Short mmCIF file of C-alpha atoms in Angstrom, two decimals:
data_model
loop_
_atom_site.label_atom_id
_atom_site.label_comp_id
_atom_site.label_asym_id
_atom_site.label_seq_id
_atom_site.Cartn_x
_atom_site.Cartn_y
_atom_site.Cartn_z
CA MET A 7 46.46 14.34 23.14
CA LYS A 8 50.04 13.77 24.27
CA ARG A 9 49.62 16.18 27.19
CA ALA A 10 49.18 14.35 30.47
CA GLY A 11 45.52 13.78 31.30
CA LEU A 12 44.15 15.63 28.25
CA GLY A 13 42.55 12.54 26.75
CA ASP A 14 40.82 11.67 30.02
CA TRP A 15 39.63 15.25 30.43
CA ILE A 16 38.12 15.35 26.92
CA SER A 17 36.32 12.03 27.34
CA ASP A 18 35.04 12.99 30.80
CA ARG A 19 33.89 16.35 29.47
CA LEU A 20 32.00 14.78 26.57
CA LEU A 21 30.29 12.30 28.89
CA SER A 22 29.38 15.11 31.28
CA ILE A 23 27.79 17.11 28.45
CA ALA A 24 25.87 14.07 27.25
CA GLU A 25 24.61 13.26 30.74
CA ASN A 26 23.30 16.78 31.25
CA LEU A 27 21.52 17.17 27.92
CA ASN A 28 17.80 17.81 28.13
CA ARG A 29 16.28 14.65 26.69
CA GLU A 30 12.73 15.95 26.92
CA THR A 31 12.69 17.48 23.46
CA PRO A 32 9.16 18.78 22.83
CA THR A 33 7.23 17.25 19.94
CA ASN A 34 3.66 17.56 18.72
CA ILE A 35 3.14 13.78 18.67
CA ASP A 36 2.77 11.07 21.28
CA GLU A 37 6.19 9.37 21.21
CA THR A 38 4.89 6.33 23.08
CA GLU A 39 2.34 5.19 20.50
CA ASP A 40 2.32 3.94 16.91
CA PRO A 41 -0.67 5.60 15.19
CA PHE A 42 -0.63 2.98 12.43
CA LEU A 43 -1.89 0.40 14.94
CA ASP A 44 -5.25 2.20 15.05
CA GLU A 45 -8.09 -0.28 14.47
CA ARG A 46 -9.56 2.08 11.88
CA LEU A 47 -6.59 1.12 9.68
CA THR A 48 -7.72 -2.52 9.48
CA PRO A 49 -10.23 -4.01 7.03
CA ASP A 50 -12.81 -4.51 9.79
CA GLY A 51 -12.41 -0.90 10.89
CA LEU A 52 -13.00 0.65 7.47
CA PRO A 53 -16.22 2.63 6.98
CA THR A 54 -18.20 1.45 3.96
CA GLU A 55 -20.13 4.71 3.68
CA PRO A 56 -18.64 8.13 2.75
CA VAL A 57 -16.89 9.86 5.66
CA GLU A 58 -17.28 13.61 6.18
CA PHE A 59 -14.10 14.88 7.83
CA THR A 60 -12.51 18.03 9.18
CA ALA A 61 -8.73 18.06 9.57
CA THR A 62 -6.82 20.67 11.57
CA ASP A 63 -3.26 21.77 10.87
CA PRO A 64 -1.49 21.51 14.28
CA HIS A 65 0.86 24.35 13.37
CA SER A 66 -1.35 26.98 11.75
CA GLY A 67 -4.72 25.98 13.13
CA ASP A 68 -6.16 25.96 9.60
CA THR A 69 -8.92 23.47 8.92
CA LYS A 70 -10.00 21.55 5.85
CA SER A 71 -13.24 19.66 5.36
CA GLY A 72 -14.14 17.08 2.77
CA THR A 73 -15.40 13.59 2.04
CA ILE A 74 -13.47 10.32 1.91
CA ASN A 75 -14.95 7.55 -0.27
CA LEU A 76 -13.19 4.28 0.46
CA PHE A 77 -15.99 2.41 -1.35
CA LEU A 78 -18.28 3.32 -4.24
CA PRO A 79 -21.61 1.94 -5.45
CA PRO A 80 -21.67 -0.47 -8.41
CA GLY A 81 -21.78 1.12 -11.82
CA GLU A 82 -19.81 4.27 -11.03
CA LYS A 83 -16.99 4.70 -13.51
CA LYS A 84 -13.77 4.97 -11.52
CA GLY A 85 -10.66 2.84 -11.80
CA THR A 86 -8.40 1.57 -9.06
CA ARG A 87 -6.01 4.51 -9.24
CA ARG A 88 -8.86 6.81 -8.21
CA ALA A 89 -8.99 5.04 -4.85
CA ILE A 90 -5.34 5.81 -4.05
CA SER A 91 -6.11 9.36 -2.94
CA GLU A 92 -8.87 8.04 -0.67
CA ILE A 93 -6.65 5.56 1.18
CA GLY A 94 -4.01 8.29 1.50
CA GLN A 95 -6.52 10.72 2.98
CA TRP A 96 -7.79 8.05 5.36
CA LEU A 97 -4.24 7.36 6.56
CA ASN A 98 -3.57 11.04 7.18
CA TYR A 99 -6.96 11.58 8.81
CA VAL A 100 -6.53 8.69 11.25
CA THR A 101 -2.84 9.27 12.05
CA GLY A 102 -2.93 13.06 12.17
CA GLY A 103 -0.79 13.70 9.11
CA ARG A 104 1.86 10.99 9.45
CA PHE A 105 1.70 9.69 5.85
CA LEU A 106 4.00 11.42 3.32
CA THR A 107 4.20 11.06 -0.45
CA MET A 108 6.86 11.95 -3.00
CA ALA A 109 6.05 11.39 -6.67
CA ALA A 110 7.37 14.39 -8.62
CA ASP A 111 5.19 15.54 -11.53
CA LEU A 112 3.22 12.28 -11.41
CA SER A 113 1.71 13.14 -8.03
CA GLY A 114 -1.58 14.14 -9.64
CA SER A 115 -1.55 11.57 -12.40
CA ILE A 116 -1.09 8.53 -10.16
CA ASN A 117 -3.54 10.08 -7.71
CA VAL A 118 -1.52 10.66 -4.57
CA GLU A 119 -1.85 14.46 -4.75
CA LYS A 120 -5.23 14.48 -3.01
CA SER A 121 -3.96 12.35 -0.13
CA HIS A 122 -2.98 15.58 1.60
CA PHE A 123 -4.93 18.17 3.53
CA PHE A 124 -2.40 20.98 3.79
CA GLY A 125 -0.24 20.82 0.69
CA HIS A 126 3.53 20.81 0.31
CA TYR A 127 5.80 20.42 3.30
CA ASP A 128 8.00 23.40 4.13
CA PRO A 129 9.97 23.41 7.41
CA VAL A 130 9.36 27.13 7.94
CA HIS A 131 6.16 28.11 6.17
CA ASN A 132 4.19 24.86 6.11
CA PRO A 133 5.49 22.22 8.55
CA GLY A 134 2.05 20.57 8.52
CA GLY A 135 2.31 19.70 4.84
CA THR A 136 2.66 16.03 3.93
CA ARG A 137 3.45 16.22 0.22
CA LEU A 138 7.17 16.50 -0.57
CA LYS A 139 8.26 18.42 -3.65
CA ALA A 140 10.62 16.56 -5.96
CA PRO A 141 11.91 16.45 -9.53
CA ILE A 142 11.65 13.34 -11.71
CA GLN A 143 14.22 11.13 -9.99
CA GLU A 144 12.66 7.83 -8.98
CA ALA A 145 15.63 6.36 -7.11
CA VAL A 146 16.21 9.55 -5.12
CA ASN A 147 12.52 10.01 -4.33
CA ALA A 148 12.24 6.45 -3.01
CA SER A 149 15.45 6.93 -1.01
CA THR A 150 14.10 10.13 0.53
CA ILE A 151 10.91 8.47 1.70
CA ILE A 152 12.96 5.55 3.03
CA GLY A 153 15.12 7.95 5.02
CA LEU A 154 12.01 9.42 6.62
CA VAL A 155 10.15 6.21 7.47
CA ASN A 156 13.12 4.66 9.26
CA GLN A 157 13.18 7.41 11.91
CA SER A 158 11.28 7.14 15.19
CA ALA A 159 10.68 9.47 18.13
CA SER A 160 10.01 6.56 20.47
CA ALA A 161 12.47 5.70 23.24
CA ASP A 162 11.16 2.13 23.07
CA PRO A 163 12.90 0.26 20.23
CA SER A 164 9.84 -1.98 19.80
CA VAL A 165 7.55 0.98 19.05
CA HIS A 166 7.64 3.00 15.85
CA SER A 167 6.44 6.52 16.56
CA GLY A 168 7.21 8.14 13.27
CA LEU A 169 6.11 8.34 9.66
CA TRP A 170 5.07 6.06 6.84
CA GLY A 171 5.44 7.14 3.25
CA LEU A 172 4.82 6.44 -0.41
CA SER A 173 6.81 6.98 -3.56
CA GLY A 174 5.38 6.11 -6.94
CA THR A 175 5.74 6.34 -10.68
CA TYR A 176 4.76 4.43 -13.80
CA GLY A 177 4.96 0.69 -13.16
CA ALA A 178 7.53 0.44 -15.95
CA PHE A 179 9.89 2.77 -14.08
CA THR A 180 9.57 1.34 -10.57
CA PRO A 181 12.71 -0.84 -10.99
CA LEU A 182 14.58 2.45 -10.49
CA MET A 183 13.21 2.37 -6.94
CA TYR A 184 14.06 -1.27 -6.35
CA THR A 185 17.70 -0.93 -5.26
CA PRO A 186 17.11 1.60 -2.43
CA ALA A 187 14.02 -0.38 -1.39
CA ARG A 188 16.05 -3.60 -1.32
CA VAL A 189 18.69 -1.98 0.90
CA PHE A 190 15.91 -0.66 3.15
CA SER A 191 14.46 -4.16 3.36
CA GLN A 192 17.83 -5.49 4.51
CA GLN A 193 18.07 -2.69 7.07
CA ASN A 194 14.59 -3.54 8.30
CA GLN A 195 15.53 -7.22 8.64
CA ASP A 196 18.55 -6.42 10.81
CA SER A 197 17.51 -3.31 12.75
CA PRO A 198 16.91 -3.62 16.51
CA PHE A 199 14.52 -0.67 16.17
CA ARG A 200 10.96 -0.79 14.84
CA LEU A 201 10.96 1.02 11.49
CA GLY A 202 8.14 2.50 9.44
CA VAL A 203 6.73 1.05 6.23
CA LEU A 204 7.45 2.06 2.64
CA THR A 205 4.64 1.94 0.09
CA ILE A 206 5.65 1.75 -3.57
CA LEU A 207 2.93 2.71 -6.04
CA ALA A 208 3.32 1.11 -9.46
CA GLY A 209 0.83 3.43 -11.10
CA HIS A 210 -0.23 3.30 -14.75
CA SER A 211 0.93 -0.30 -14.77
CA GLY A 212 0.07 -3.10 -17.17
CA PRO A 213 -0.56 -3.20 -20.94
CA GLU A 214 -3.15 -0.43 -20.62
CA THR A 215 -0.28 2.08 -20.56
CA ALA A 216 1.05 1.12 -24.00
CA ALA A 217 -0.55 4.24 -25.48
CA ASP A 218 2.34 6.18 -23.94
CA ALA A 219 4.84 4.18 -26.04
CA ARG A 220 6.51 0.89 -25.26
CA THR A 221 8.92 2.59 -22.84
CA HIS A 222 5.93 2.92 -20.49
CA PHE A 223 4.63 -0.62 -21.08
CA GLY A 224 4.60 -1.89 -17.49
CA ILE A 225 4.24 -5.66 -17.69
CA PHE A 226 7.60 -7.26 -16.95
CA ALA A 227 9.31 -4.41 -15.07
CA PRO A 228 7.01 -4.38 -12.00
CA GLN A 229 7.86 -8.03 -11.34
CA VAL A 230 11.00 -6.82 -9.54
CA TRP A 231 8.73 -6.26 -6.53
CA THR A 232 8.43 -10.01 -6.11
CA LEU A 233 12.22 -10.31 -5.76
CA PHE A 234 12.39 -10.09 -1.97
CA PRO A 235 12.73 -12.78 0.68
CA ARG A 236 9.37 -14.30 1.53
CA GLY A 237 7.59 -12.30 4.20
CA GLN A 238 9.43 -9.02 3.57
CA VAL A 239 7.03 -7.46 1.03
CA ILE A 240 3.30 -7.51 0.30
CA ASN A 241 2.28 -7.09 -3.34
CA LEU A 242 -1.25 -5.91 -4.17
CA TYR A 243 -2.71 -6.27 -7.67
CA PHE A 244 -6.00 -4.39 -7.81
CA TRP A 245 -8.61 -4.47 -10.56
CA ASP A 246 -11.73 -2.96 -8.93
CA TYR A 247 -12.06 0.31 -6.99
CA ASN A 248 -13.67 -1.46 -4.04
CA ASP A 249 -10.73 -3.85 -3.72
CA VAL A 250 -8.23 -1.08 -2.97
CA ALA A 251 -9.15 -0.06 0.58
CA PRO A 252 -9.69 -3.54 2.09
CA GLY A 253 -6.68 -4.98 0.29
CA TYR A 254 -4.34 -2.14 1.19
CA PHE A 255 -5.43 -1.89 4.82
CA ALA A 256 -5.11 -5.65 5.23
CA ALA A 257 -1.49 -5.11 4.21
CA VAL A 258 -1.20 -2.08 6.52
CA SER A 259 -2.58 -4.08 9.43
CA LYS A 260 -0.11 -6.89 8.77
CA ALA A 261 2.89 -4.58 8.29
CA ALA A 262 2.12 -2.50 11.39
CA ARG A 263 2.10 -5.66 13.51
CA THR A 264 4.83 -7.68 11.79
CA PRO A 265 8.32 -6.13 11.91
CA GLU A 266 9.55 -8.27 9.00
CA VAL A 267 7.19 -6.57 6.54
CA GLY A 268 8.78 -3.29 5.51
CA ILE A 269 7.36 -2.74 2.02
CA ILE A 270 3.88 -2.69 0.50
CA THR A 271 3.67 -2.47 -3.30
CA ILE A 272 0.45 -1.39 -5.02
CA HIS A 273 -0.07 -2.22 -8.70
CA VAL A 274 -2.87 -0.31 -10.47
CA ALA A 275 -3.78 0.45 -14.07
CA ARG A 276 -4.75 3.79 -15.56
CA PRO A 277 -8.19 3.31 -17.20
CA ASP A 278 -11.43 4.13 -15.45
CA ILE A 279 -13.79 1.16 -15.36
CA LEU A 280 -17.23 0.52 -13.91
CA VAL A 281 -17.23 -0.45 -10.24
CA ALA A 282 -18.20 -4.13 -10.08
CA ASP A 283 -21.56 -5.38 -8.84
CA ARG A 284 -20.48 -7.92 -6.23
CA ASN A 285 -23.95 -9.33 -5.85
CA ARG A 286 -23.11 -11.27 -9.03
CA PHE A 287 -20.01 -12.81 -7.47
CA ALA A 288 -19.67 -16.07 -5.60
CA ASP A 289 -18.04 -14.09 -2.80
CA THR A 290 -20.27 -11.05 -2.23
CA ASP A 291 -18.14 -9.66 0.61
CA LEU A 292 -17.37 -6.00 -0.12
CA LYS A 293 -14.02 -6.43 1.64
CA ALA A 294 -13.11 -9.74 0.00
CA ALA A 295 -9.79 -8.36 -1.30
CA ALA A 296 -8.45 -8.50 2.26
CA LYS A 297 -8.36 -12.29 1.86
CA GLY A 298 -5.81 -12.08 -0.96
CA ILE A 299 -7.80 -14.31 -3.34
CA TYR A 300 -11.58 -14.51 -3.64
CA LEU A 301 -14.07 -16.29 -5.88
CA ILE A 302 -15.84 -14.30 -8.56
CA ARG A 303 -17.54 -17.43 -9.90
CA ASP A 304 -17.88 -20.90 -8.38
CA PHE A 305 -18.64 -24.25 -9.98
CA ASP A 306 -22.20 -25.17 -10.86
CA PRO A 307 -22.64 -28.32 -8.73
CA ASP A 308 -24.95 -29.82 -11.37
CA LEU A 309 -22.27 -29.81 -14.09
CA PRO A 310 -18.83 -31.43 -14.41
CA ALA A 311 -16.12 -29.12 -13.07
CA MET A 312 -13.82 -27.73 -15.76
CA GLY A 313 -11.04 -26.14 -13.73
CA THR A 314 -10.26 -22.78 -12.17
CA VAL A 315 -9.31 -19.55 -13.93
CA TRP A 316 -6.90 -17.51 -11.80
CA VAL A 317 -7.14 -13.91 -12.98
CA GLN A 318 -5.03 -10.90 -12.06
CA GLY A 319 -4.86 -7.35 -13.37
CA ALA A 320 -7.38 -4.75 -14.49
CA SER A 321 -8.39 -5.33 -18.11
CA SER A 322 -7.94 -9.11 -17.91
CA THR A 323 -10.33 -9.33 -14.95
CA VAL A 324 -12.84 -6.82 -16.31
CA ASN A 325 -12.99 -8.64 -19.63
CA LEU A 326 -13.48 -12.00 -17.95
CA VAL A 327 -16.22 -10.65 -15.68
CA SER A 328 -17.99 -9.26 -18.75
CA ILE A 329 -18.49 -12.77 -20.16
CA LEU A 330 -19.65 -14.57 -17.01
CA ASP A 331 -23.18 -14.87 -18.40
CA LYS A 332 -21.82 -16.24 -21.66
CA LEU A 333 -19.84 -18.89 -19.78
CA ALA A 334 -23.05 -20.01 -18.10
CA THR A 335 -25.00 -20.02 -21.37
CA GLU A 336 -22.42 -22.19 -23.08
CA GLY A 337 -22.08 -24.56 -20.14
CA ILE A 338 -18.45 -23.73 -19.42
CA ASN A 339 -18.28 -24.71 -15.77
CA VAL A 340 -15.15 -23.00 -14.50
CA ARG A 341 -14.41 -21.25 -11.26
CA VAL A 342 -13.00 -17.72 -11.54
CA ALA A 343 -10.70 -16.52 -8.75
CA ALA A 344 -9.41 -12.94 -8.44
CA VAL A 345 -5.78 -12.98 -7.29
CA ILE A 346 -5.21 -9.75 -5.36
CA SER A 347 -2.25 -10.71 -3.17
CA PRO A 348 -0.56 -14.10 -2.70
CA GLU A 349 0.98 -12.73 0.50
CA LEU A 350 -2.40 -11.84 2.03
CA PHE A 351 -3.83 -15.18 0.91
CA ALA A 352 -1.03 -17.00 2.74
CA ASP A 353 -2.26 -15.41 5.99
CA GLN A 354 -5.75 -16.88 5.70
CA SER A 355 -6.96 -19.92 7.61
CA GLU A 356 -6.07 -23.36 6.33
CA GLN A 357 -9.77 -23.99 5.76
CA TYR A 358 -10.12 -20.94 3.52
CA GLN A 359 -6.94 -21.73 1.62
CA GLN A 360 -8.12 -25.27 0.94
CA HIS A 361 -11.51 -23.99 -0.16
CA ILE A 362 -9.98 -21.58 -2.68
CA TYR A 363 -6.91 -23.55 -3.68
CA PRO A 364 -7.47 -27.27 -3.05
CA HIS A 365 -4.79 -29.70 -4.10
CA ALA A 366 -6.73 -30.73 -7.21
CA ALA A 367 -6.88 -27.12 -8.43
CA ARG A 368 -3.11 -27.10 -8.87
CA TYR A 369 -3.44 -29.52 -11.78
CA ASP A 370 -6.60 -28.14 -13.39
CA ARG A 371 -6.19 -24.41 -13.85
CA TRP A 372 -5.96 -21.58 -16.35
CA LEU A 373 -4.09 -18.34 -15.79
CA SER A 374 -5.19 -14.92 -17.02
CA VAL A 375 -2.75 -12.11 -16.27
CA PRO A 376 -1.72 -8.86 -18.00
#
């Protein structure tokens, strides 16, 4: 560098190379669009009937056909975790394979395995795969997905043309994913570029997992997912199969259109339960979970009001729903509200919020949580 003019020559040469690089690198995606803005990935755009699909691998030309069931009829015995594969398939069907998962040996158990049409990703033999192989290493798996979702092929910094992804494990072990997710959240807050969204699946969460020993008892541990600045994360606590799709895609719709939201966390329990008959509920809307909180039971206007029961979690809600008739028989005039997501509820109209959570309800309430 001490030779006369060498430094200038090197810098000029590097700039010349950069200026002459071919920037039109071919891809098999549209770099100008964000596929997660598709209206089919909103609660209103969700099909309530089974969807027969055929997916095509863009690399091999192979096809796969099947059925996606985002909703099920009342009385069918399937728990919330069974719906995870359906929302994963719907994401990959709509976006053309842009939703990846990484969950080690729990991929089947927490029900993300069937989110994929063409199996494991391999850069040479199966580039169309969307499932990433991994050992049991929660922090590393979450970090890997984070590294993928923060990349974009778009030349426009306001458009994310890339991937979204999910990493999951037992709810009790998700704190191992918290630190990389927290750093990603900070990156998302400061980045001038539009990043993708990380989904954390706290599977087998709640007291229902105690059969696996107290090490797997996911009650307190998953609360780390509330430890983010307000507006940076959306937590979803599902109890009924038919809550999963509308609740999750309400979060997807919000995150895809709100740069501050970088993380969606899904909390589901293991047991299979009967799909609820919503005709018995005060709010009969099949997609009520998209509102964040909805009424299972309202006050009887002919009796003195006795407060509101705010219920969250699988077994706690199922058990409460099972005694609704008994409450009526004994004249216990309480409202019952299912709390799916405080973050989604905060996005509802002031009128709806006041209807569900009037000022008086703050001083006359019962809580029922796992």
